[in-house]
């Protein structure tokens, strides 16, 4: 058998022949599985057919349907006669193939009777378009038969496309795990080449303290991977097959909000399980004003048009107010609060004499209330009020009061300048590759505020410096931050990232339970889409049209550790499984003995 | 006064004759098993009977032709196909039934004394295989001669297959006794000469009543699985004699003729008129058990229960192996057009 130019003869085992009793088309066909062969869903196969001029055309595809039936019998009850040995019947075992690639691109159909083989080695690379990826492929998991699925890094880093979107119901522990696995694979497979150290990740931890142990080895990984290897009959462990180290994340910084109520004393991170290595983060009041963070306090900007105007003008006023000094707190001269005594500080500076220091968020709210509603005998300061009606202003203050409690620990003026600098969250800090920002303890409003502000800062930074080092942003519950309906500043930032981020080197690895509830432009901008287990009703929504019908039906029965991955190079999604995390995802998984036996560790202590 | 009664002929109306037109028999019939004319119960199938083959054949005329040979002679002929095959099953149901040797043969029947080459019909598509017609001279020149030639070839092949599969039946008492391990059930009456295989012919339709009137009554009284004693039947001027018995496969429905569900079985008789080979007796004993098991159901087959389940499947497989008649006719037409030119096509 002579192949087409640059194509060797197919080597995989023969598994069947193209059926002639069903339509054979260039995009899908059935084949009869030959006796002794076993074909399961997701197997990759290759078929060669010859054109009349002798040239060969290869069809690469994935099995998306398998069925058996008695052939040659007409009645359902005939099965009893067949089983009793009276009625000769053959079992017809057939599989349907969705073609993922035709090479060369001659869209002729294969012929009934053409031999179907397992796609292996070179054929597998062709089937998954790995030949187009070259050295820009990184492992995205293992196929059903234990072969590695290559993902095209050009479609991740923004070169040809960017962003990854993951859908799946929660509780099956898949979305975040897979996102982290992809990060691990990108960072450690060498696909980033020389710039490997330049890649960074910003991960928001929204549930429990799961992600606060990313830098610790998982003590269960060895056993779990050995199990999986035995169960699936793999020649090596899944990490080995993918050529990835089974190691925890490196160069990780953990940020957590400060514990509320500790306004006066030390600033302690609000975490329960992890004792050390977590840095608290917060913003100074002056930063809050200078860096125009006020809009991120309001989630429902579109509640009324006027409210939007008020927010805009107050944001501007605060910005001006914060000019001219660099203290973490603000100083105002046109306000005499009722409890002014309490505000006077011993270490007051000369240039602040006669002024009032605003050093907490509630004070800022009180000041705004004064300026908008109380000053001028209830008229408000004309410059601040503008032409807004008192009702709108009251609504503004009311909302601010509503979130005051949640933001008080995060936005503070009672700091030293050194503290303010130390605790300012900086995902781009030198020497740090992965930043985990723990927001699970925060209220919904405060979560939105933190995510919005951090992403906005990141985006603005990347707008200045360009795309040279890629930042991956991992954000679960996208439907909360960028819902399909409604409008919010956080959604604006996310849209910016989704639409322009890839050219700036910000890659969003977003996840959500239901893609149908996320802003369409965010999901549609993701080049790589991943689906874990879905609710079957959800799977029928238009957002999942990229899945063929048979895959949508299967999305309801996917197990943890299994994902359907769709990438632009391969027209059909592929089912992959990925290894158990090598990093701890809970405190009790932390390998605190570092691989040694208990006795050995104890020995060290006793000496 | 007795009421008028109407009973249904169990056989479908489009089948010739039906079961109720019973002709009288003009041969001789002798008791060979027992002179006592009474129903015999079915016996279990012996363990050592491991294989039962159900054999059948089918033929099809595909085109009648007119041949002119290079020597200037001409005559009639025909393209035809026949197939014989078997279902190999275990009477104890311990394994799956399998089709055996179901492969179509193709004949180019032609008037005698013509110089005829084999015809090879090449497909347009390489995946669909060639059709090869082997020349076979026919006897006589009448229009049905081609069909008869086909039929003869088929019957010959059927008999060879039947007997080659089955255990041997001893011809007389001095023969070494052989165990019954393989039995062939052949569709229809036995034809040709005795090749000494354990072959039992199943005659589905009763067109001739072989039994005298005083004995025929037993046929209506048989219970499912029961049989009559074995008789030796000789036709006047018949080439060979047969041993026959009747078996009932199922209860006749109240609306049917009381003899529906009764089948005549026959095996070749040895030349020694007094000798009933023990294998024949064994076959007769187990025939009720075996055939009630193999019998079909009315909703699946209009000829149930006589048309056995394996037979129906075999017929289907044989039809399939001959290919679609329409397509074959087209291939023949295309072959003639390609080989002999446009003027040859009528």
PDB file of N, CA and C in Angstrom, chain A residues 72 75 77-78 81-89 111-114, chain B residues 87 89 93 95-97 99 125 127 293-294 299-300 309-310 313 316:
ATOM      1  N   UNK A  72     -30.676 -10.273  10.565  1.00  0.00           N
ATOM      2  CA  UNK A  72     -31.350 -11.360   9.872  1.00  0.00           C
ATOM      3  C   UNK A  72     -32.559 -11.888  10.603  1.00  0.00           C
ATOM      4  N   UNK A  75     -38.303 -10.468  14.312  1.00  0.00           N
ATOM      5  CA  UNK A  75     -39.139 -10.272  15.489  1.00  0.00           C
ATOM      6  C   UNK A  75     -38.290 -10.106  16.734  1.00  0.00           C
ATOM      7  N   UNK A  77     -38.937 -11.174  19.575  1.00  0.00           N
ATOM      8  CA  UNK A  77     -38.893 -12.410  20.355  1.00  0.00           C
ATOM      9  C   UNK A  77     -37.935 -13.436  19.746  1.00  0.00           C
ATOM     10  N   UNK A  78     -37.443 -13.155  18.538  1.00  0.00           N
ATOM     11  CA  UNK A  78     -36.496 -14.080  17.929  1.00  0.00           C
ATOM     12  C   UNK A  78     -35.244 -14.239  18.772  1.00  0.00           C
ATOM     13  N   UNK A  81     -35.140 -17.549  20.347  1.00  0.00           N
ATOM     14  CA  UNK A  81     -34.792 -18.662  19.466  1.00  0.00           C
ATOM     15  C   UNK A  81     -33.304 -18.657  19.140  1.00  0.00           C
ATOM     16  N   UNK A  82     -32.759 -17.452  18.990  1.00  0.00           N
ATOM     17  CA  UNK A  82     -31.322 -17.365  18.692  1.00  0.00           C
ATOM     18  C   UNK A  82     -30.536 -17.891  19.883  1.00  0.00           C
ATOM     19  N   UNK A  83     -30.949 -17.468  21.075  1.00  0.00           N
ATOM     20  CA  UNK A  83     -30.226 -17.885  22.273  1.00  0.00           C
ATOM     21  C   UNK A  83     -30.391 -19.382  22.505  1.00  0.00           C
ATOM     22  N   UNK A  84     -31.546 -19.945  22.097  1.00  0.00           N
ATOM     23  CA  UNK A  84     -31.778 -21.376  22.282  1.00  0.00           C
ATOM     24  C   UNK A  84     -31.044 -22.189  21.228  1.00  0.00           C
ATOM     25  N   UNK A  85     -30.390 -21.515  20.302  1.00  0.00           N
ATOM     26  CA  UNK A  85     -29.610 -22.230  19.297  1.00  0.00           C
ATOM     27  C   UNK A  85     -30.422 -22.726  18.132  1.00  0.00           C
ATOM     28  N   UNK A  86     -31.664 -22.231  17.968  1.00  0.00           N
ATOM     29  CA  UNK A  86     -32.504 -22.716  16.877  1.00  0.00           C
ATOM     30  C   UNK A  86     -32.383 -21.836  15.651  1.00  0.00           C
ATOM     31  N   UNK A  87     -32.259 -20.540  15.886  1.00  0.00           N
ATOM     32  CA  UNK A  87     -32.319 -19.597  14.774  1.00  0.00           C
ATOM     33  C   UNK A  87     -30.918 -19.054  14.535  1.00  0.00           C
ATOM     34  N   UNK A  88     -30.397 -19.325  13.347  1.00  0.00           N
ATOM     35  CA  UNK A  88     -29.079 -18.760  13.091  1.00  0.00           C
ATOM     36  C   UNK A  88     -29.197 -17.263  12.837  1.00  0.00           C
ATOM     37  N   UNK A  89     -28.411 -16.499  13.542  1.00  0.00           N
ATOM     38  CA  UNK A  89     -28.433 -15.059  13.341  1.00  0.00           C
ATOM     39  C   UNK A  89     -27.050 -14.575  13.669  1.00  0.00           C
ATOM     40  N   UNK A 111     -15.623   4.449   0.659  1.00  0.00           N
ATOM     41  CA  UNK A 111     -16.450   3.453  -0.033  1.00  0.00           C
ATOM     42  C   UNK A 111     -16.860   2.363   0.955  1.00  0.00           C
ATOM     43  N   UNK A 112     -18.079   1.857   0.798  1.00  0.00           N
ATOM     44  CA  UNK A 112     -18.425   0.693   1.620  1.00  0.00           C
ATOM     45  C   UNK A 112     -17.391  -0.390   1.378  1.00  0.00           C
ATOM     46  N   UNK A 113     -16.961  -1.026   2.440  1.00  0.00           N
ATOM     47  CA  UNK A 113     -15.943  -2.063   2.290  1.00  0.00           C
ATOM     48  C   UNK A 113     -14.542  -1.560   2.578  1.00  0.00           C
ATOM     49  N   UNK A 114     -14.371  -0.249   2.649  1.00  0.00           N
ATOM     50  CA  UNK A 114     -13.038   0.260   2.997  1.00  0.00           C
ATOM     51  C   UNK A 114     -12.692  -0.149   4.419  1.00  0.00           C
TER      52      UNK A 114
ATOM     53  N   UNK B  87     -28.200 -25.165   8.231  1.00  0.00           N
ATOM     54  CA  UNK B  87     -28.062 -24.550   9.549  1.00  0.00           C
ATOM     55  C   UNK B  87     -27.530 -25.630  10.467  1.00  0.00           C
ATOM     56  N   UNK B  89     -27.061 -26.786  14.084  1.00  0.00           N
ATOM     57  CA  UNK B  89     -27.510 -26.437  15.429  1.00  0.00           C
ATOM     58  C   UNK B  89     -27.348 -27.602  16.378  1.00  0.00           C
ATOM     59  N   UNK B  93     -29.449 -27.216  22.514  1.00  0.00           N
ATOM     60  CA  UNK B  93     -29.418 -25.757  22.711  1.00  0.00           C
ATOM     61  C   UNK B  93     -28.204 -25.275  23.451  1.00  0.00           C
ATOM     62  N   UNK B  95     -25.321 -24.337  22.080  1.00  0.00           N
ATOM     63  CA  UNK B  95     -24.515 -23.334  21.364  1.00  0.00           C
ATOM     64  C   UNK B  95     -25.395 -22.629  20.341  1.00  0.00           C
ATOM     65  N   UNK B  96     -24.873 -21.588  19.765  1.00  0.00           N
ATOM     66  CA  UNK B  96     -25.618 -20.816  18.786  1.00  0.00           C
ATOM     67  C   UNK B  96     -25.742 -21.574  17.479  1.00  0.00           C
ATOM     68  N   UNK B  97     -26.863 -21.404  16.830  1.00  0.00           N
ATOM     69  CA  UNK B  97     -27.026 -21.984  15.506  1.00  0.00           C
ATOM     70  C   UNK B  97     -26.201 -21.188  14.510  1.00  0.00           C
ATOM     71  N   UNK B  99     -25.012 -20.699  10.253  1.00  0.00           N
ATOM     72  CA  UNK B  99     -25.246 -21.003   8.840  1.00  0.00           C
ATOM     73  C   UNK B  99     -24.002 -21.666   8.287  1.00  0.00           C
ATOM     74  N   UNK B 125     -18.076  -1.432  -9.804  1.00  0.00           N
ATOM     75  CA  UNK B 125     -17.404  -0.992  -8.590  1.00  0.00           C
ATOM     76  C   UNK B 125     -16.568  -2.138  -8.037  1.00  0.00           C
ATOM     77  N   UNK B 127     -15.710  -3.002  -5.276  1.00  0.00           N
ATOM     78  CA  UNK B 127     -16.082  -3.608  -3.994  1.00  0.00           C
ATOM     79  C   UNK B 127     -17.182  -4.644  -4.120  1.00  0.00           C
ATOM     80  N   UNK B 293     -39.728 -28.486  18.893  1.00  0.00           N
ATOM     81  CA  UNK B 293     -38.842 -27.407  19.326  1.00  0.00           C
ATOM     82  C   UNK B 293     -38.470 -26.489  18.165  1.00  0.00           C
ATOM     83  N   UNK B 294     -38.291 -27.073  16.996  1.00  0.00           N
ATOM     84  CA  UNK B 294     -37.865 -26.273  15.857  1.00  0.00           C
ATOM     85  C   UNK B 294     -39.027 -25.574  15.154  1.00  0.00           C
ATOM     86  N   UNK B 299     -47.471 -16.262  14.122  1.00  0.00           N
ATOM     87  CA  UNK B 299     -47.338 -14.842  13.836  1.00  0.00           C
ATOM     88  C   UNK B 299     -46.026 -14.516  13.135  1.00  0.00           C
ATOM     89  N   UNK B 300     -45.100 -15.479  13.122  1.00  0.00           N
ATOM     90  CA  UNK B 300     -43.817 -15.213  12.486  1.00  0.00           C
ATOM     91  C   UNK B 300     -43.760 -15.768  11.077  1.00  0.00           C
ATOM     92  N   UNK B 309     -38.093 -23.003  12.204  1.00  0.00           N
ATOM     93  CA  UNK B 309     -37.390 -21.741  12.446  1.00  0.00           C
ATOM     94  C   UNK B 309     -36.070 -21.687  11.676  1.00  0.00           C
ATOM     95  N   UNK B 310     -35.227 -22.734  11.771  1.00  0.00           N
ATOM     96  CA  UNK B 310     -33.961 -22.640  11.026  1.00  0.00           C
ATOM     97  C   UNK B 310     -34.182 -22.587   9.514  1.00  0.00           C
ATOM     98  N   UNK B 313     -34.890 -19.075   8.417  1.00  0.00           N
ATOM     99  CA  UNK B 313     -33.679 -18.261   8.449  1.00  0.00           C
ATOM    100  C   UNK B 313     -32.770 -18.630   7.291  1.00  0.00           C
ATOM    101  N   UNK B 316     -33.962 -17.153   4.057  1.00  0.00           N
ATOM    102  CA  UNK B 316     -33.606 -15.740   3.990  1.00  0.00           C
ATOM    103  C   UNK B 316     -32.133 -15.571   3.589  1.00  0.00           C
TER     104      UNK B 316
END
